[in-house]
Amino acid sequence: GAGVSQSPRYKVAKRGQDVALRCDPISGHVSLFWYQQALGQGPEFLTYFQNEAQLDKSGLPSDRFFAERPEGSVSTLKIQRTQQEDSAVYLCASSLYDGGGFSYEQYFGPGTRLTVT
Amino acid sequence: ELKVEQNPLFLSMQEGKNYTIYCNYSTTSDRLYWYRQDPGKSLESLFVLLSNGAVKQEGRLMASLDTKARLSTLHITAAVHDLSATYFCAVWNFGNEKLTFGTGTRLTIIP
């Protein structure tokens, strides 16, 4: 079946531009996560949705970062006034986890590589 | 705050040799994941370890979890070239559901 998809796969933005990154989770997956992976580093948590509710946004690095999942399926990560330090791969993951305490596997998308020039 | 450390960070090994990657974490958790990442690619799930003493094997890779020691290992047996990749461990955070990843181990298998 279809996995997690992300678009665009590559994005080049000039410093100061706004960008929007899209994530299509696996159908039926309740939870959706965004991670940021800098070059040569492990992914770092940004934010977490359960259905349309954003339950944790503690990893968003600044108020220039905003995420939404209005209908509980597709999610968009928006970065306003991009800076060079925002250059990274942005990974989306989804899982069946519904808050019931059982740990379900997270399935990762291919990522969007953002380069800010 | 949960911290996850892997070692070594870089590992070059000859084909046919055995080696172990270590993953230590700082607070209680009994859910640990191992992922593989090839250059320019996303994360591929290798193992999910759900309890103390869990051991899982797939081909030349074997993962184990010791929740008392807060330690997981990924053992590579008789390495082959196509195992060259970066390997990450990740620990599940109860309460906020996020994964905290280690720094990764870049493994290069030399013929």
Short mmCIF file of C-alpha atoms in Angstrom, two decimals:
data_model
loop_
_atom_site.label_atom_id
_atom_site.label_comp_id
_atom_site.label_asym_id
_atom_site.label_seq_id
_atom_site.Cartn_x
_atom_site.Cartn_y
_atom_site.Cartn_z
CA GLY A 1 0.00 0.00 0.00
CA ALA A 2 0.97 3.66 -0.22
CA GLY A 3 3.39 4.94 2.34
CA VAL A 4 3.91 8.43 3.71
CA SER A 5 4.45 10.94 0.94
CA GLN A 6 5.92 14.41 1.13
CA SER A 7 6.13 17.28 -1.31
CA PRO A 8 8.10 18.95 -2.62
CA ARG A 9 11.09 16.64 -2.33
CA TYR A 10 13.49 19.54 -2.76
CA LYS A 11 12.97 23.21 -2.09
CA VAL A 12 15.37 26.10 -2.54
CA ALA A 13 14.29 29.33 -0.89
CA LYS A 14 15.93 32.69 -0.68
CA ARG A 15 16.47 34.01 2.79
CA GLY A 16 13.32 35.73 3.97
CA GLN A 17 10.90 33.76 1.80
CA ASP A 18 8.04 31.72 3.23
CA VAL A 19 7.80 27.99 2.44
CA ALA A 20 5.14 25.32 2.89
CA LEU A 21 5.94 21.64 3.13
CA ARG A 22 3.23 19.01 2.70
CA CYS A 23 2.84 15.58 4.26
CA ASP A 24 0.32 12.90 3.25
CA PRO A 25 0.26 10.23 5.97
CA ILE A 26 -0.71 6.61 5.58
CA SER A 27 -4.49 6.36 5.34
CA GLY A 28 -6.06 5.70 8.72
CA HIS A 29 -3.03 6.73 10.75
CA VAL A 30 -4.14 8.82 13.71
CA SER A 31 -0.82 10.33 14.67
CA LEU A 32 1.45 12.51 12.59
CA PHE A 33 4.90 13.78 13.50
CA TRP A 34 7.31 16.28 11.99
CA TYR A 35 11.06 15.98 12.50
CA GLN A 36 13.97 18.14 11.37
CA GLN A 37 17.22 16.47 10.36
CA ALA A 38 20.28 18.66 9.96
CA LEU A 39 23.17 17.37 7.87
CA GLY A 40 25.03 14.60 9.66
CA GLN A 41 22.63 14.57 12.62
CA GLY A 42 19.78 12.46 13.84
CA PRO A 43 16.19 13.63 13.34
CA GLU A 44 14.88 16.01 15.98
CA PHE A 45 11.24 16.23 16.97
CA LEU A 46 9.31 19.32 15.93
CA THR A 47 5.63 18.70 16.53
CA TYR A 48 2.95 16.02 16.94
CA PHE A 49 -0.70 15.75 15.91
CA GLN A 50 -3.35 13.31 17.00
CA ASN A 51 -6.03 13.64 14.35
CA GLU A 52 -6.44 17.39 13.90
CA ALA A 53 -5.25 18.30 17.39
CA GLN A 54 -1.68 19.53 17.77
CA LEU A 55 -0.76 17.95 21.09
CA ASP A 56 2.89 18.89 21.25
CA LYS A 57 4.76 21.68 19.50
CA SER A 58 7.62 21.90 21.94
CA GLY A 59 10.24 21.17 19.27
CA LEU A 60 9.37 24.03 16.94
CA PRO A 61 12.52 26.18 17.00
CA SER A 62 10.83 29.57 16.74
CA ASP A 63 7.52 31.27 16.11
CA ARG A 64 8.43 31.35 12.42
CA PHE A 65 7.49 27.66 12.32
CA PHE A 66 3.84 26.71 12.13
CA ALA A 67 2.16 23.35 11.47
CA GLU A 68 -1.44 22.40 10.85
CA ARG A 69 -3.54 19.35 10.11
CA PRO A 70 -7.03 20.81 9.76
CA GLU A 71 -8.94 17.68 8.72
CA GLY A 72 -6.86 15.12 10.54
CA SER A 73 -5.12 13.77 7.47
CA VAL A 74 -2.79 15.94 5.33
CA SER A 75 -0.44 18.20 7.27
CA THR A 76 1.47 21.30 6.28
CA LEU A 77 4.59 22.68 7.91
CA LYS A 78 5.07 26.35 7.17
CA ILE A 79 8.23 28.30 7.77
CA GLN A 80 8.03 32.07 7.56
CA ARG A 81 10.93 34.37 6.75
CA THR A 82 13.34 31.48 6.20
CA GLN A 83 16.86 31.73 7.57
CA GLN A 84 19.98 29.82 6.57
CA GLU A 85 19.84 27.80 9.77
CA ASP A 86 16.50 26.41 8.61
CA SER A 87 18.32 24.42 5.89
CA ALA A 88 17.68 20.76 6.71
CA VAL A 89 15.65 17.75 5.71
CA TYR A 90 12.13 17.84 7.10
CA LEU A 91 10.73 14.38 7.76
CA CYS A 92 7.12 13.49 8.33
CA ALA A 93 6.06 10.27 10.05
CA SER A 94 2.69 8.73 10.80
CA SER A 95 1.52 5.98 13.10
CA LEU A 96 -1.61 4.25 14.34
CA TYR A 97 -0.93 5.55 17.86
CA ASP A 98 -4.14 6.87 19.37
CA GLY A 99 -3.01 7.87 22.84
CA GLY A 100 -3.86 4.53 24.34
CA GLY A 101 -0.35 3.95 25.66
CA PHE A 102 0.70 1.23 23.22
CA SER A 103 3.71 2.13 21.17
CA TYR A 104 3.03 1.82 17.45
CA GLU A 105 5.72 2.05 14.84
CA GLN A 106 6.28 5.35 13.08
CA TYR A 107 6.57 5.21 9.30
CA PHE A 108 8.67 7.92 7.74
CA GLY A 109 8.22 9.75 4.46
CA PRO A 110 11.06 10.50 2.04
CA GLY A 111 11.56 13.99 3.44
CA THR A 112 11.78 17.47 1.96
CA ARG A 113 15.28 18.86 1.62
CA LEU A 114 15.12 22.61 2.23
CA THR A 115 18.04 24.78 1.23
CA VAL A 116 17.95 28.44 2.18
CA THR A 117 20.35 30.64 0.19
CA GLU B 1 15.21 15.55 29.36
CA LEU B 2 15.81 12.27 27.58
CA LYS B 3 19.24 11.95 25.99
CA VAL B 4 20.25 9.18 23.61
CA GLU B 5 23.88 8.46 22.84
CA GLN B 6 25.29 6.10 20.25
CA ASN B 7 28.79 4.85 19.82
CA PRO B 8 30.78 4.69 17.82
CA LEU B 9 29.80 7.60 15.59
CA PHE B 10 31.83 6.26 12.70
CA LEU B 11 32.74 2.66 12.02
CA SER B 12 34.77 1.18 9.18
CA MET B 13 34.91 -2.55 9.15
CA GLN B 14 36.04 -5.24 6.79
CA GLU B 15 33.65 -7.60 5.13
CA GLY B 16 33.18 -10.76 7.09
CA LYS B 17 33.89 -9.20 10.50
CA ASN B 18 31.55 -8.83 13.45
CA TYR B 19 30.86 -5.63 15.35
CA THR B 20 28.41 -4.03 17.79
CA ILE B 21 26.84 -0.57 17.90
CA TYR B 22 25.76 0.69 21.32
CA CYS B 23 22.84 2.91 22.24
CA ASN B 24 22.55 4.36 25.75
CA TYR B 25 19.66 6.45 26.97
CA SER B 26 19.19 8.53 30.07
CA THR B 27 15.65 7.97 31.40
CA THR B 28 13.28 5.07 31.77
CA SER B 29 11.74 3.71 28.61
CA ASP B 30 10.91 0.22 27.41
CA ARG B 31 10.38 1.05 23.78
CA LEU B 32 13.35 1.32 21.48
CA TYR B 33 13.65 1.42 17.70
CA TRP B 34 16.48 0.90 15.25
CA TYR B 35 16.41 2.58 11.85
CA ARG B 36 18.66 2.46 8.81
CA GLN B 37 19.26 5.48 6.58
CA ASP B 38 21.02 5.39 3.22
CA PRO B 39 22.51 8.64 1.87
CA GLY B 40 19.78 10.98 0.64
CA LYS B 41 17.06 8.57 1.69
CA SER B 42 14.51 8.42 4.48
CA LEU B 43 14.50 6.14 7.52
CA GLU B 44 13.85 2.44 7.15
CA SER B 45 12.61 0.62 10.23
CA LEU B 46 14.76 -2.33 11.24
CA PHE B 47 13.63 -3.39 14.71
CA VAL B 48 11.11 -2.46 17.36
CA LEU B 49 12.08 -3.63 20.86
CA LEU B 50 9.20 -3.52 23.31
CA SER B 51 10.39 -5.10 26.55
CA ASN B 52 13.37 -5.79 28.74
CA GLY B 53 15.41 -8.64 27.35
CA ALA B 54 13.88 -8.38 23.89
CA VAL B 55 16.06 -9.76 21.13
CA LYS B 56 15.25 -9.58 17.44
CA GLN B 57 17.22 -10.82 14.45
CA GLU B 58 16.95 -10.18 10.75
CA GLY B 59 19.64 -11.57 8.49
CA ARG B 60 23.05 -10.39 9.68
CA LEU B 61 21.61 -7.90 12.17
CA MET B 62 20.55 -8.63 15.74
CA ALA B 63 19.19 -6.08 18.22
CA SER B 64 18.71 -6.40 21.96
CA LEU B 65 17.34 -4.27 24.76
CA ASP B 66 18.30 -4.07 28.45
CA THR B 67 15.94 -1.59 30.07
CA LYS B 68 17.64 -1.85 33.47
CA ALA B 69 20.95 -0.77 32.00
CA ARG B 70 19.19 1.60 29.57
CA LEU B 71 21.19 0.02 26.80
CA SER B 72 20.44 -1.40 23.39
CA THR B 73 22.89 -3.06 21.04
CA LEU B 74 22.85 -3.69 17.31
CA HIS B 75 25.15 -6.55 16.42
CA ILE B 76 26.41 -7.09 12.91
CA THR B 77 27.55 -10.57 11.96
CA ALA B 78 29.85 -11.28 9.00
CA ALA B 79 29.37 -7.83 7.51
CA VAL B 80 28.70 -7.41 3.80
CA HIS B 81 29.01 -4.26 1.68
CA ASP B 82 25.29 -3.64 1.36
CA LEU B 83 25.06 -3.05 5.11
CA SER B 84 26.92 0.24 4.64
CA ALA B 85 24.55 2.97 5.88
CA THR B 86 23.87 5.16 8.90
CA TYR B 87 22.10 3.43 11.77
CA PHE B 88 19.99 5.29 14.32
CA CYS B 89 18.47 4.17 17.56
CA ALA B 90 15.43 6.05 18.83
CA VAL B 91 13.72 5.94 22.21
CA TRP B 92 10.00 6.40 22.77
CA ASN B 93 8.98 9.12 25.22
CA PHE B 94 5.93 8.20 27.23
CA GLY B 95 3.68 11.15 27.80
CA ASN B 96 4.59 13.11 24.71
CA GLU B 97 4.79 10.24 22.23
CA LYS B 98 7.82 11.59 20.36
CA LEU B 99 10.93 9.65 19.39
CA THR B 100 14.30 10.91 20.58
CA PHE B 101 17.02 9.82 18.20
CA GLY B 102 20.66 9.08 18.80
CA THR B 103 23.37 10.82 16.83
CA GLY B 104 23.69 7.90 14.42
CA THR B 105 26.50 5.51 13.54
CA ARG B 106 27.89 5.80 10.03
CA LEU B 107 28.92 2.30 9.05
CA THR B 108 31.21 1.65 6.10
CA ILE B 109 31.98 -1.90 5.07
CA ILE B 110 35.28 -2.24 3.26
CA PRO B 111 35.80 -5.12 0.82
#
